[in-house]
Amino acid sequence: MPQDRTLLYAGRGFEVAHVRLHAPQGPAWSDLYTVASPRVVFPIGRTRLDVRSGDHTWLTDALTAIRFGDATAYRLRPETATVRHSLVVSGQASVSPAHGESAAGVSVCLLTPQALYRMHAARRQLPDTDSAQAATLVAALVAELGSAPHQAPWHGAVARARQLLLSEGSGPGARPALSLDELAEAVSRSPFHLARRFRQQTGLSLHQYRQHLRLAAAMERLADGERDLAGLAHDLGYCSQSHLGAVFRRGVGVTLGEARSVLGPAGAAGARI
């Protein structure tokens, strides 16, 4: 797929780049690509992307990082015709094979809101950071993947439930939030069975997964320069700015104001993680 690549850091055995995948013409699978070296792809935006390697397909979203082993062959399929942004770390020194990596050379991990925040902050900080500190920042991000829950390839009711949760929101074409009973009915499972299987496969409850998606959306908006926190809370389905602020502080570890200062374009200089 056509892409724009902005190099943020090079040295200490790895490179870090901001990659912007152009909006595709349709929801078809891409050509077959082969990675030139091991790499980790961190999500910056909410665009869903399916990844296929060998006989397996993974659903990736705003919470998932993808680790590719050396010389892994893969294809991509976007859900919608939108631009996708990613932070890509490549090089042998930073992305040695992970525990749980599949035989296909791909592992997909769920990131915590704290890890997503550090990833966004690192993207702002890297261009103005000295080599030693940059290496420490990126190594810490990659190291967290070792303990992150690894996701099984796309299949079954849990995958369909994730797909429905990803389509929720307030924008054009987005569906309203579904209750547990509605989700279970949509994927032809009982609420108890769906809730149990979802936690087994993802490590999160359905409520936690939805909450983490909303926090990821908040961080993306703040990184894009959002200043209206009350409007942001409304758009994400919270009853007030203080409600979003409390959830954000509990999930991410910083206040909305602190995140706006660190992640936003005006707060890039001098930001600290």
mmCIF file of N, CA, C and O in Angstrom, residues 25-125:
data_model
loop_
_atom_site.group_PDB
_atom_site.id
_atom_site.type_symbol
_atom_site.label_atom_id
_atom_site.label_comp_id
_atom_site.label_asym_id
_atom_site.label_seq_id
_atom_site.Cartn_x
_atom_site.Cartn_y
_atom_site.Cartn_z
ATOM 1 N N GLN A 25 -8.323 2.064 -1.982
ATOM 2 C CA GLN A 25 -9.443 2.203 -2.902
ATOM 3 C C GLN A 25 -10.615 1.297 -2.522
ATOM 4 O O GLN A 25 -11.743 1.538 -2.903
ATOM 5 N N GLY A 26 -10.353 0.247 -1.799
ATOM 6 C CA GLY A 26 -11.417 -0.681 -1.417
ATOM 7 C C GLY A 26 -10.926 -1.643 -0.360
ATOM 8 O O GLY A 26 -9.740 -1.695 -0.054
ATOM 9 N N PRO A 27 -11.854 -2.459 0.193
ATOM 10 C CA PRO A 27 -11.491 -3.376 1.295
ATOM 11 C C PRO A 27 -10.894 -4.689 0.815
ATOM 12 O O PRO A 27 -11.239 -5.753 1.319
ATOM 13 N N ALA A 28 -9.973 -4.633 -0.129
ATOM 14 C CA ALA A 28 -9.360 -5.847 -0.662
ATOM 15 C C ALA A 28 -8.006 -6.065 0.001
ATOM 16 O O ALA A 28 -7.408 -5.144 0.573
ATOM 17 N N TRP A 29 -7.512 -7.305 -0.066
ATOM 18 C CA TRP A 29 -6.190 -7.600 0.470
ATOM 19 C C TRP A 29 -5.118 -6.958 -0.389
ATOM 20 O O TRP A 29 -5.245 -6.862 -1.617
ATOM 21 N N SER A 30 -4.071 -6.490 0.263
ATOM 22 C CA SER A 30 -2.945 -5.871 -0.438
ATOM 23 C C SER A 30 -2.103 -6.939 -1.130
ATOM 24 O O SER A 30 -2.340 -8.145 -0.998
ATOM 25 N N ASP A 31 -1.099 -6.483 -1.862
ATOM 26 C CA ASP A 31 -0.096 -7.401 -2.383
ATOM 27 C C ASP A 31 0.652 -8.039 -1.213
ATOM 28 O O ASP A 31 0.568 -7.576 -0.071
ATOM 29 N N LEU A 32 1.397 -9.082 -1.497
ATOM 30 C CA LEU A 32 2.191 -9.755 -0.468
ATOM 31 C C LEU A 32 3.469 -8.955 -0.218
ATOM 32 O O LEU A 32 4.216 -8.652 -1.144
ATOM 33 N N TYR A 33 3.696 -8.584 1.058
ATOM 34 C CA TYR A 33 4.900 -7.868 1.452
ATOM 35 C C TYR A 33 5.785 -8.782 2.293
ATOM 36 O O TYR A 33 5.291 -9.693 2.960
ATOM 37 N N THR A 34 7.074 -8.504 2.313
ATOM 38 C CA THR A 34 8.013 -9.207 3.172
ATOM 39 C C THR A 34 8.850 -8.182 3.921
ATOM 40 O O THR A 34 9.448 -7.298 3.301
ATOM 41 N N VAL A 35 8.883 -8.271 5.255
ATOM 42 C CA VAL A 35 9.634 -7.294 6.026
ATOM 43 C C VAL A 35 11.131 -7.515 5.841
ATOM 44 O O VAL A 35 11.603 -8.655 5.779
ATOM 45 N N ALA A 36 11.879 -6.417 5.742
ATOM 46 C CA ALA A 36 13.320 -6.505 5.530
ATOM 47 C C ALA A 36 14.074 -6.827 6.812
ATOM 48 O O ALA A 36 15.201 -7.334 6.769
ATOM 49 N N SER A 37 13.466 -6.520 7.959
ATOM 50 C CA SER A 37 14.078 -6.804 9.252
ATOM 51 C C SER A 37 12.971 -6.880 10.286
ATOM 52 O O SER A 37 11.849 -6.416 10.034
ATOM 53 N N PRO A 38 13.219 -7.442 11.467
ATOM 54 C CA PRO A 38 12.181 -7.485 12.504
ATOM 55 C C PRO A 38 11.673 -6.084 12.819
ATOM 56 O O PRO A 38 12.437 -5.114 12.780
ATOM 57 N N ARG A 39 10.406 -5.989 13.145
ATOM 58 C CA ARG A 39 9.846 -4.678 13.477
ATOM 59 C C ARG A 39 8.613 -4.808 14.352
ATOM 60 O O ARG A 39 7.974 -5.860 14.402
ATOM 61 N N VAL A 40 8.299 -3.710 15.029
ATOM 62 C CA VAL A 40 7.085 -3.600 15.823
ATOM 63 C C VAL A 40 6.305 -2.406 15.300
ATOM 64 O O VAL A 40 6.870 -1.324 15.083
ATOM 65 N N VAL A 41 5.006 -2.602 15.097
ATOM 66 C CA VAL A 41 4.129 -1.545 14.607
ATOM 67 C C VAL A 41 3.169 -1.170 15.726
ATOM 68 O O VAL A 41 2.324 -1.979 16.143
ATOM 69 N N PHE A 42 3.302 0.067 16.230
ATOM 70 C CA PHE A 42 2.413 0.574 17.268
ATOM 71 C C PHE A 42 1.299 1.400 16.625
ATOM 72 O O PHE A 42 1.557 2.172 15.697
ATOM 73 N N PRO A 43 0.065 1.294 17.125
ATOM 74 C CA PRO A 43 -1.053 2.046 16.533
ATOM 75 C C PRO A 43 -1.064 3.486 17.001
ATOM 76 O O PRO A 43 -0.858 3.772 18.181
ATOM 77 N N ILE A 44 -1.302 4.413 16.080
ATOM 78 C CA ILE A 44 -1.494 5.809 16.452
ATOM 79 C C ILE A 44 -2.970 6.181 16.355
ATOM 80 O O ILE A 44 -3.493 6.928 17.168
ATOM 81 N N GLY A 45 -3.680 5.660 15.374
ATOM 82 C CA GLY A 45 -5.087 5.980 15.192
ATOM 83 C C GLY A 45 -5.993 4.789 15.416
ATOM 84 O O GLY A 45 -5.557 3.688 15.763
ATOM 85 N N ARG A 46 -7.299 5.030 15.192
ATOM 86 C CA ARG A 46 -8.315 4.020 15.490
ATOM 87 C C ARG A 46 -8.643 3.126 14.303
ATOM 88 O O ARG A 46 -9.476 2.234 14.406
ATOM 89 N N THR A 47 -8.012 3.353 13.158
ATOM 90 C CA THR A 47 -8.365 2.589 11.969
ATOM 91 C C THR A 47 -8.090 1.109 12.156
ATOM 92 O O THR A 47 -6.982 0.712 12.496
ATOM 93 N N ARG A 48 -9.106 0.300 11.905
ATOM 94 C CA ARG A 48 -8.930 -1.151 11.980
ATOM 95 C C ARG A 48 -8.231 -1.644 10.728
ATOM 96 O O ARG A 48 -8.463 -1.174 9.612
ATOM 97 N N LEU A 49 -7.357 -2.629 10.930
ATOM 98 C CA LEU A 49 -6.611 -3.215 9.822
ATOM 99 C C LEU A 49 -6.472 -4.702 10.081
ATOM 100 O O LEU A 49 -6.049 -5.113 11.162
ATOM 101 N N ASP A 50 -6.845 -5.528 9.109
ATOM 102 C CA ASP A 50 -6.629 -6.963 9.222
ATOM 103 C C ASP A 50 -5.260 -7.308 8.657
ATOM 104 O O ASP A 50 -4.842 -6.768 7.625
ATOM 105 N N VAL A 51 -4.550 -8.205 9.343
ATOM 106 C CA VAL A 51 -3.213 -8.630 8.933
ATOM 107 C C VAL A 51 -3.232 -10.135 8.717
ATOM 108 O O VAL A 51 -3.678 -10.881 9.596
ATOM 109 N N ARG A 52 -2.750 -10.588 7.565
ATOM 110 C CA ARG A 52 -2.713 -12.015 7.262
ATOM 111 C C ARG A 52 -1.278 -12.453 7.007
ATOM 112 O O ARG A 52 -0.542 -11.800 6.264
ATOM 113 N N SER A 53 -0.891 -13.542 7.649
ATOM 114 C CA SER A 53 0.411 -14.156 7.406
ATOM 115 C C SER A 53 0.211 -15.664 7.424
ATOM 116 O O SER A 53 -0.334 -16.203 8.390
ATOM 117 N N GLY A 54 0.622 -16.325 6.373
ATOM 118 C CA GLY A 54 0.355 -17.751 6.269
ATOM 119 C C GLY A 54 -1.136 -17.997 6.199
ATOM 120 O O GLY A 54 -1.858 -17.343 5.445
ATOM 121 N N ASP A 55 -1.628 -18.905 7.044
ATOM 122 C CA ASP A 55 -3.058 -19.231 7.056
ATOM 123 C C ASP A 55 -3.830 -18.472 8.130
ATOM 124 O O ASP A 55 -5.011 -18.752 8.352
ATOM 125 N N HIS A 56 -3.175 -17.520 8.808
ATOM 126 C CA HIS A 56 -3.803 -16.847 9.941
ATOM 127 C C HIS A 56 -4.072 -15.376 9.639
ATOM 128 O O HIS A 56 -3.304 -14.723 8.924
ATOM 129 N N THR A 57 -5.164 -14.874 10.232
ATOM 130 C CA THR A 57 -5.531 -13.469 10.097
ATOM 131 C C THR A 57 -5.773 -12.893 11.488
ATOM 132 O O THR A 57 -6.439 -13.520 12.319
ATOM 133 N N TRP A 58 -5.235 -11.706 11.735
ATOM 134 C CA TRP A 58 -5.425 -11.010 13.009
ATOM 135 C C TRP A 58 -6.177 -9.712 12.777
ATOM 136 O O TRP A 58 -5.941 -9.005 11.794
ATOM 137 N N LEU A 59 -7.051 -9.374 13.719
ATOM 138 C CA LEU A 59 -7.721 -8.086 13.731
ATOM 139 C C LEU A 59 -6.862 -7.129 14.554
ATOM 140 O O LEU A 59 -6.546 -7.418 15.706
ATOM 141 N N THR A 60 -6.466 -5.999 13.971
ATOM 142 C CA THR A 60 -5.689 -5.006 14.717
ATOM 143 C C THR A 60 -6.483 -3.709 14.795
ATOM 144 O O THR A 60 -7.231 -3.366 13.881
ATOM 145 N N ASP A 61 -6.314 -2.996 15.904
ATOM 146 C CA ASP A 61 -7.093 -1.785 16.138
ATOM 147 C C ASP A 61 -6.243 -0.779 16.901
ATOM 148 O O ASP A 61 -5.011 -0.865 16.899
ATOM 149 N N ALA A 62 -6.912 0.164 17.579
ATOM 150 C CA ALA A 62 -6.200 1.223 18.287
ATOM 151 C C ALA A 62 -5.468 0.730 19.519
ATOM 152 O O ALA A 62 -4.689 1.477 20.121
ATOM 153 N N LEU A 63 -5.681 -0.525 19.927
ATOM 154 C CA LEU A 63 -5.054 -1.059 21.128
ATOM 155 C C LEU A 63 -3.979 -2.094 20.824
ATOM 156 O O LEU A 63 -3.329 -2.582 21.750
ATOM 157 N N THR A 64 -3.780 -2.444 19.573
ATOM 158 C CA THR A 64 -2.916 -3.583 19.253
ATOM 159 C C THR A 64 -1.604 -3.164 18.605
ATOM 160 O O THR A 64 -1.575 -2.349 17.678
ATOM 161 N N ALA A 65 -0.524 -3.754 19.092
ATOM 162 C CA ALA A 65 0.789 -3.622 18.471
ATOM 163 C C ALA A 65 1.100 -4.932 17.757
ATOM 164 O O ALA A 65 0.732 -6.007 18.229
ATOM 165 N N ILE A 66 1.767 -4.844 16.613
ATOM 166 C CA ILE A 66 2.085 -6.019 15.804
ATOM 167 C C ILE A 66 3.597 -6.194 15.780
ATOM 168 O O ILE A 66 4.332 -5.246 15.481
ATOM 169 N N ARG A 67 4.049 -7.393 16.085
ATOM 170 C CA ARG A 67 5.469 -7.708 16.013
ATOM 171 C C ARG A 67 5.692 -8.666 14.832
ATOM 172 O O ARG A 67 5.090 -9.733 14.763
ATOM 173 N N PHE A 68 6.543 -8.254 13.884
ATOM 174 C CA PHE A 68 6.882 -9.077 12.733
ATOM 175 C C PHE A 68 8.295 -9.632 12.905
ATOM 176 O O PHE A 68 9.241 -8.879 13.173
ATOM 177 N N GLY A 69 8.435 -10.937 12.737
ATOM 178 C CA GLY A 69 9.754 -11.545 12.743
ATOM 179 C C GLY A 69 10.488 -11.280 11.440
ATOM 180 O O GLY A 69 9.921 -10.774 10.459
ATOM 181 N N ASP A 70 11.754 -11.609 11.413
ATOM 182 C CA ASP A 70 12.595 -11.367 10.241
ATOM 183 C C ASP A 70 12.041 -12.110 9.024
ATOM 184 O O ASP A 70 11.687 -13.287 9.093
ATOM 185 N N ALA A 71 11.956 -11.388 7.890
ATOM 186 C CA ALA A 71 11.533 -11.946 6.603
ATOM 187 C C ALA A 71 10.102 -12.482 6.612
ATOM 188 O O ALA A 71 9.751 -13.357 5.811
ATOM 189 N N THR A 72 9.259 -11.963 7.491
ATOM 190 C CA THR A 72 7.865 -12.396 7.531
ATOM 191 C C THR A 72 7.118 -11.871 6.314
ATOM 192 O O THR A 72 7.208 -10.686 5.974
ATOM 193 N N ALA A 73 6.352 -12.725 5.668
ATOM 194 C CA ALA A 73 5.510 -12.332 4.537
ATOM 195 C C ALA A 73 4.091 -12.089 5.055
ATOM 196 O O ALA A 73 3.571 -12.866 5.854
ATOM 197 N N TYR A 74 3.450 -11.010 4.603
ATOM 198 C CA TYR A 74 2.128 -10.667 5.119
ATOM 199 C C TYR A 74 1.339 -9.863 4.092
ATOM 200 O O TYR A 74 1.902 -9.308 3.144
ATOM 201 N N ARG A 75 0.043 -9.791 4.304
ATOM 202 C CA ARG A 75 -0.863 -8.944 3.528
ATOM 203 C C ARG A 75 -1.698 -8.106 4.487
ATOM 204 O O ARG A 75 -1.903 -8.485 5.646
ATOM 205 N N LEU A 76 -2.206 -6.975 4.010
ATOM 206 C CA LEU A 76 -3.023 -6.074 4.809
ATOM 207 C C LEU A 76 -4.386 -5.882 4.149
ATOM 208 O O LEU A 76 -4.492 -5.880 2.925
ATOM 209 N N ARG A 77 -5.414 -5.700 4.990
ATOM 210 C CA ARG A 77 -6.743 -5.380 4.469
ATOM 211 C C ARG A 77 -7.400 -4.364 5.396
ATOM 212 O O ARG A 77 -7.697 -4.659 6.548
ATOM 213 N N PRO A 78 -7.627 -3.136 4.919
ATOM 214 C CA PRO A 78 -8.278 -2.115 5.760
ATOM 215 C C PRO A 78 -9.780 -2.353 5.825
ATOM 216 O O PRO A 78 -10.385 -2.919 4.913
ATOM 217 N N GLU A 79 -10.375 -1.917 6.932
ATOM 218 C CA GLU A 79 -11.826 -2.037 7.069
ATOM 219 C C GLU A 79 -12.528 -0.933 6.295
ATOM 220 O O GLU A 79 -13.574 -1.150 5.689
ATOM 221 N N THR A 80 -11.967 0.285 6.346
ATOM 222 C CA THR A 80 -12.590 1.430 5.686
ATOM 223 C C THR A 80 -11.542 2.191 4.892
ATOM 224 O O THR A 80 -10.340 2.029 5.092
ATOM 225 N N ALA A 81 -12.024 3.041 3.993
ATOM 226 C CA ALA A 81 -11.127 3.825 3.148
ATOM 227 C C ALA A 81 -10.643 5.057 3.908
ATOM 228 O O ALA A 81 -11.000 6.199 3.590
ATOM 229 N N THR A 82 -9.836 4.846 4.934
ATOM 230 C CA THR A 82 -9.292 5.937 5.728
ATOM 231 C C THR A 82 -7.783 5.779 5.867
ATOM 232 O O THR A 82 -7.236 4.690 5.713
ATOM 233 N N VAL A 83 -7.124 6.881 6.187
ATOM 234 C CA VAL A 83 -5.677 6.880 6.393
ATOM 235 C C VAL A 83 -5.366 6.205 7.728
ATOM 236 O O VAL A 83 -6.097 6.374 8.709
ATOM 237 N N ARG A 84 -4.301 5.424 7.780
ATOM 238 C CA ARG A 84 -3.869 4.791 9.026
ATOM 239 C C ARG A 84 -2.474 5.277 9.389
ATOM 240 O O ARG A 84 -1.577 5.288 8.539
ATOM 241 N N HIS A 85 -2.293 5.682 10.639
ATOM 242 C CA HIS A 85 -1.004 6.139 11.138
ATOM 243 C C HIS A 85 -0.429 5.118 12.107
ATOM 244 O O HIS A 85 -1.158 4.541 12.919
ATOM 245 N N SER A 86 0.875 4.903 12.031
ATOM 246 C CA SER A 86 1.537 3.954 12.918
ATOM 247 C C SER A 86 2.917 4.473 13.291
ATOM 248 O O SER A 86 3.519 5.269 12.563
ATOM 249 N N LEU A 87 3.419 4.006 14.431
ATOM 250 C CA LEU A 87 4.798 4.225 14.839
ATOM 251 C C LEU A 87 5.517 2.899 14.642
ATOM 252 O O LEU A 87 5.138 1.891 15.253
ATOM 253 N N VAL A 88 6.532 2.875 13.789
ATOM 254 C CA VAL A 88 7.187 1.628 13.412
ATOM 255 C C VAL A 88 8.618 1.616 13.928
ATOM 256 O O VAL A 88 9.408 2.516 13.614
ATOM 257 N N VAL A 89 8.946 0.609 14.734
ATOM 258 C CA VAL A 89 10.295 0.413 15.251
ATOM 259 C C VAL A 89 10.887 -0.775 14.505
ATOM 260 O O VAL A 89 10.339 -1.873 14.542
ATOM 261 N N SER A 90 12.001 -0.570 13.817
ATOM 262 C CA SER A 90 12.604 -1.646 13.035
ATOM 263 C C SER A 90 14.078 -1.780 13.363
ATOM 264 O O SER A 90 14.742 -0.807 13.710
ATOM 265 N N GLY A 91 14.569 -3.008 13.261
ATOM 266 C CA GLY A 91 15.977 -3.252 13.534
ATOM 267 C C GLY A 91 16.172 -4.397 14.501
ATOM 268 O O GLY A 91 15.376 -4.616 15.416
ATOM 269 N N GLN A 92 17.249 -5.128 14.330
ATOM 270 C CA GLN A 92 17.492 -6.333 15.117
ATOM 271 C C GLN A 92 17.622 -6.049 16.611
ATOM 272 O O GLN A 92 17.174 -6.829 17.445
ATOM 273 N N ALA A 93 18.234 -4.926 16.959
ATOM 274 C CA ALA A 93 18.537 -4.679 18.374
ATOM 275 C C ALA A 93 17.293 -4.471 19.222
ATOM 276 O O ALA A 93 17.302 -4.718 20.415
ATOM 277 N N SER A 94 16.202 -4.001 18.596
ATOM 278 C CA SER A 94 15.041 -3.620 19.385
ATOM 279 C C SER A 94 13.915 -4.625 19.365
ATOM 280 O O SER A 94 13.050 -4.607 20.234
ATOM 281 N N VAL A 95 13.894 -5.511 18.380
ATOM 282 C CA VAL A 95 12.714 -6.341 18.219
ATOM 283 C C VAL A 95 13.080 -7.809 18.037
ATOM 284 O O VAL A 95 12.711 -8.454 17.089
ATOM 285 N N SER A 96 13.865 -8.341 18.957
ATOM 286 C CA SER A 96 14.194 -9.756 18.918
ATOM 287 C C SER A 96 12.922 -10.574 19.106
ATOM 288 O O SER A 96 11.927 -10.080 19.613
ATOM 289 N N PRO A 97 12.901 -11.847 18.689
ATOM 290 C CA PRO A 97 11.678 -12.645 18.728
ATOM 291 C C PRO A 97 11.032 -12.654 20.109
ATOM 292 O O PRO A 97 11.698 -12.706 21.135
ATOM 293 N N ALA A 98 9.717 -12.627 20.108
ATOM 294 C CA ALA A 98 8.959 -12.528 21.358
ATOM 295 C C ALA A 98 8.412 -13.871 21.788
ATOM 296 O O ALA A 98 8.140 -14.731 20.971
ATOM 297 N N HIS A 99 8.252 -14.024 23.094
ATOM 298 C CA HIS A 99 7.553 -15.194 23.611
ATOM 299 C C HIS A 99 6.116 -15.157 23.094
ATOM 300 O O HIS A 99 5.446 -14.135 23.174
ATOM 301 N N GLY A 100 5.633 -16.246 22.541
ATOM 302 C CA GLY A 100 4.275 -16.273 22.014
ATOM 303 C C GLY A 100 4.187 -15.933 20.552
ATOM 304 O O GLY A 100 3.102 -15.933 19.987
ATOM 305 N N GLU A 101 5.335 -15.620 19.907
ATOM 306 C CA GLU A 101 5.289 -15.315 18.480
ATOM 307 C C GLU A 101 4.873 -16.552 17.719
ATOM 308 O O GLU A 101 5.339 -17.655 17.984
ATOM 309 N N SER A 102 3.980 -16.386 16.750
ATOM 310 C CA SER A 102 3.439 -17.520 16.031
ATOM 311 C C SER A 102 4.446 -18.096 15.066
ATOM 312 O O SER A 102 5.464 -17.494 14.751
ATOM 313 N N ALA A 103 4.124 -19.285 14.569
ATOM 314 C CA ALA A 103 4.990 -19.914 13.576
ATOM 315 C C ALA A 103 5.051 -19.082 12.319
ATOM 316 O O ALA A 103 6.006 -19.160 11.552
ATOM 317 N N ALA A 104 4.029 -18.270 12.076
ATOM 318 C CA ALA A 104 4.012 -17.414 10.898
ATOM 319 C C ALA A 104 4.939 -16.219 11.048
ATOM 320 O O ALA A 104 5.142 -15.461 10.114
ATOM 321 N N GLY A 105 5.520 -16.007 12.256
ATOM 322 C CA GLY A 105 6.404 -14.870 12.450
ATOM 323 C C GLY A 105 5.699 -13.604 12.860
ATOM 324 O O GLY A 105 6.269 -12.521 12.818
ATOM 325 N N VAL A 106 4.444 -13.702 13.298
ATOM 326 C CA VAL A 106 3.658 -12.531 13.688
ATOM 327 C C VAL A 106 3.106 -12.751 15.091
ATOM 328 O O VAL A 106 2.641 -13.846 15.414
ATOM 329 N N SER A 107 3.163 -11.725 15.928
ATOM 330 C CA SER A 107 2.421 -11.750 17.189
ATOM 331 C C SER A 107 1.729 -10.406 17.346
ATOM 332 O O SER A 107 2.271 -9.363 16.989
ATOM 333 N N VAL A 108 0.510 -10.453 17.855
ATOM 334 C CA VAL A 108 -0.316 -9.259 18.030
ATOM 335 C C VAL A 108 -0.623 -9.122 19.511
ATOM 336 O O VAL A 108 -1.134 -10.067 20.131
ATOM 337 N N CYS A 109 -0.304 -7.969 20.093
ATOM 338 C CA CYS A 109 -0.412 -7.758 21.538
ATOM 339 C C CYS A 109 -1.364 -6.610 21.841
ATOM 340 O O CYS A 109 -1.394 -5.609 21.120
ATOM 341 N N LEU A 110 -2.124 -6.753 22.926
ATOM 342 C CA LEU A 110 -2.978 -5.666 23.397
ATOM 343 C C LEU A 110 -2.185 -4.752 24.321
ATOM 344 O O LEU A 110 -1.564 -5.216 25.279
ATOM 345 N N LEU A 111 -2.215 -3.461 24.035
ATOM 346 C CA LEU A 111 -1.493 -2.479 24.840
ATOM 347 C C LEU A 111 -2.395 -1.892 25.917
ATOM 348 O O LEU A 111 -3.596 -1.711 25.709
ATOM 349 N N THR A 112 -1.817 -1.561 27.051
ATOM 350 C CA THR A 112 -2.550 -0.860 28.099
ATOM 351 C C THR A 112 -2.670 0.616 27.733
ATOM 352 O O THR A 112 -1.897 1.136 26.926
ATOM 353 N N PRO A 113 -3.641 1.339 28.327
ATOM 354 C CA PRO A 113 -3.707 2.779 28.092
ATOM 355 C C PRO A 113 -2.418 3.500 28.485
ATOM 356 O O PRO A 113 -2.007 4.460 27.816
ATOM 357 N N GLN A 114 -1.752 3.037 29.552
ATOM 358 C CA GLN A 114 -0.486 3.662 29.949
ATOM 359 C C GLN A 114 0.574 3.490 28.859
ATOM 360 O O GLN A 114 1.334 4.421 28.565
ATOM 361 N N ALA A 115 0.643 2.295 28.260
ATOM 362 C CA ALA A 115 1.610 2.057 27.189
ATOM 363 C C ALA A 115 1.284 2.896 25.962
ATOM 364 O O ALA A 115 2.184 3.437 25.301
ATOM 365 N N LEU A 116 0.001 3.048 25.642
ATOM 366 C CA LEU A 116 -0.390 3.892 24.512
ATOM 367 C C LEU A 116 0.011 5.349 24.747
ATOM 368 O O LEU A 116 0.481 6.036 23.833
ATOM 369 N N TYR A 117 -0.174 5.803 25.983
ATOM 370 C CA TYR A 117 0.215 7.179 26.310
ATOM 371 C C TYR A 117 1.720 7.379 26.137
ATOM 372 O O TYR A 117 2.169 8.366 25.551
ATOM 373 N N ARG A 118 2.519 6.425 26.625
ATOM 374 C CA ARG A 118 3.966 6.547 26.485
ATOM 375 C C ARG A 118 4.383 6.499 25.012
ATOM 376 O O ARG A 118 5.337 7.161 24.616
ATOM 377 N N MET A 119 3.645 5.717 24.208
ATOM 378 C CA MET A 119 3.949 5.660 22.788
ATOM 379 C C MET A 119 3.688 7.007 22.114
ATOM 380 O O MET A 119 4.508 7.523 21.358
ATOM 381 N N HIS A 120 2.532 7.618 22.405
ATOM 382 C CA HIS A 120 2.218 8.936 21.836
ATOM 383 C C HIS A 120 3.234 9.986 22.291
ATOM 384 O O HIS A 120 3.686 10.824 21.498
ATOM 385 N N ALA A 121 3.581 9.952 23.583
ATOM 386 C CA ALA A 121 4.536 10.925 24.110
ATOM 387 C C ALA A 121 5.915 10.730 23.500
ATOM 388 O O ALA A 121 6.618 11.696 23.184
ATOM 389 N N ALA A 122 6.321 9.478 23.305
ATOM 390 C CA ALA A 122 7.615 9.206 22.673
ATOM 391 C C ALA A 122 7.648 9.738 21.247
ATOM 392 O O ALA A 122 8.671 10.257 20.794
ATOM 393 N N ARG A 123 6.548 9.619 20.529
ATOM 394 C CA ARG A 123 6.493 10.132 19.152
ATOM 395 C C ARG A 123 6.753 11.635 19.129
ATOM 396 O O ARG A 123 7.416 12.155 18.233
ATOM 397 N N ARG A 124 6.224 12.340 20.129
ATOM 398 C CA ARG A 124 6.467 13.792 20.205
ATOM 399 C C ARG A 124 7.908 14.101 20.618
ATOM 400 O O ARG A 124 8.517 15.048 20.150
ATOM 401 N N GLN A 125 8.441 13.276 21.501
ATOM 402 C CA GLN A 125 9.721 13.590 22.118
ATOM 403 C C GLN A 125 10.928 13.152 21.297
ATOM 404 O O GLN A 125 11.985 13.775 21.361
#
